[in-house]
């Protein structure tokens, strides 16, 4: 069963985020607290949304998908960015990942989102093969860029003037 996440799912979501980070060889980078996740998903102005995959027999959370809207200047429409898709190892192969992605595609259709995008690590061949089997196009000509830590702070120090809070959500 796929359903919208609820506040009571925060502990499971955080645990699965940490499991995903360990699988992606970056456990130390998964620092989000339950409080941060609660605010991001269920606060006054949610930053993201989540779906939960439950085992039909036990009702236990076996996977999740966390996403947020994006905007394309080329199409003039919103789209969806899938931040995390994770199914616990013991539940893989049971259709949970495909059901989560299908549910997200339905959210896209329902909301008029023209694009559904996510990243996959280049070494994660099982995930790449799975996504290709669904018809996903891998955009190899694009490279992800990231600023964080000291480089982000150093660039921010170069801003010509302080921005007011209306510049960002």
Short mmCIF file of N, CA, C and O in Angstrom, two decimals, residues 154-163:
data_model
loop_
_atom_site.label_atom_id
_atom_site.label_comp_id
_atom_site.label_asym_id
_atom_site.label_seq_id
_atom_site.Cartn_x
_atom_site.Cartn_y
_atom_site.Cartn_z
N UNK A 154 31.75 31.57 1.47
CA UNK A 154 32.64 32.52 0.79
C UNK A 154 31.95 33.20 -0.38
O UNK A 154 32.11 34.40 -0.60
N UNK A 155 31.15 32.45 -1.14
CA UNK A 155 30.43 33.07 -2.25
C UNK A 155 29.36 34.02 -1.72
O UNK A 155 29.18 35.12 -2.26
N UNK A 156 28.66 33.64 -0.66
CA UNK A 156 27.64 34.51 -0.06
C UNK A 156 28.27 35.83 0.40
O UNK A 156 27.63 36.89 0.30
N UNK A 157 29.50 35.77 0.90
CA UNK A 157 30.19 36.98 1.34
C UNK A 157 30.43 37.95 0.20
O UNK A 157 30.63 39.15 0.43
N UNK A 158 30.40 37.48 -1.02
CA UNK A 158 30.62 38.33 -2.20
C UNK A 158 29.35 39.01 -2.70
O UNK A 158 29.39 39.78 -3.65
N UNK A 159 28.20 38.71 -2.08
CA UNK A 159 26.93 39.31 -2.54
C UNK A 159 27.04 40.83 -2.42
O UNK A 159 27.53 41.35 -1.43
N UNK A 160 26.58 41.56 -3.45
CA UNK A 160 26.73 43.01 -3.45
C UNK A 160 25.93 43.71 -2.35
O UNK A 160 26.34 44.77 -1.89
N UNK A 161 24.82 43.15 -1.92
CA UNK A 161 24.02 43.77 -0.88
C UNK A 161 23.20 42.70 -0.19
O UNK A 161 22.83 41.69 -0.80
N UNK A 162 22.88 42.90 1.08
CA UNK A 162 22.02 41.93 1.75
C UNK A 162 20.66 41.85 1.08
O UNK A 162 20.12 42.87 0.66
N UNK A 163 20.15 40.62 0.97
CA UNK A 163 18.83 40.42 0.38
C UNK A 163 17.79 40.34 1.49
O UNK A 163 18.07 39.84 2.58
#
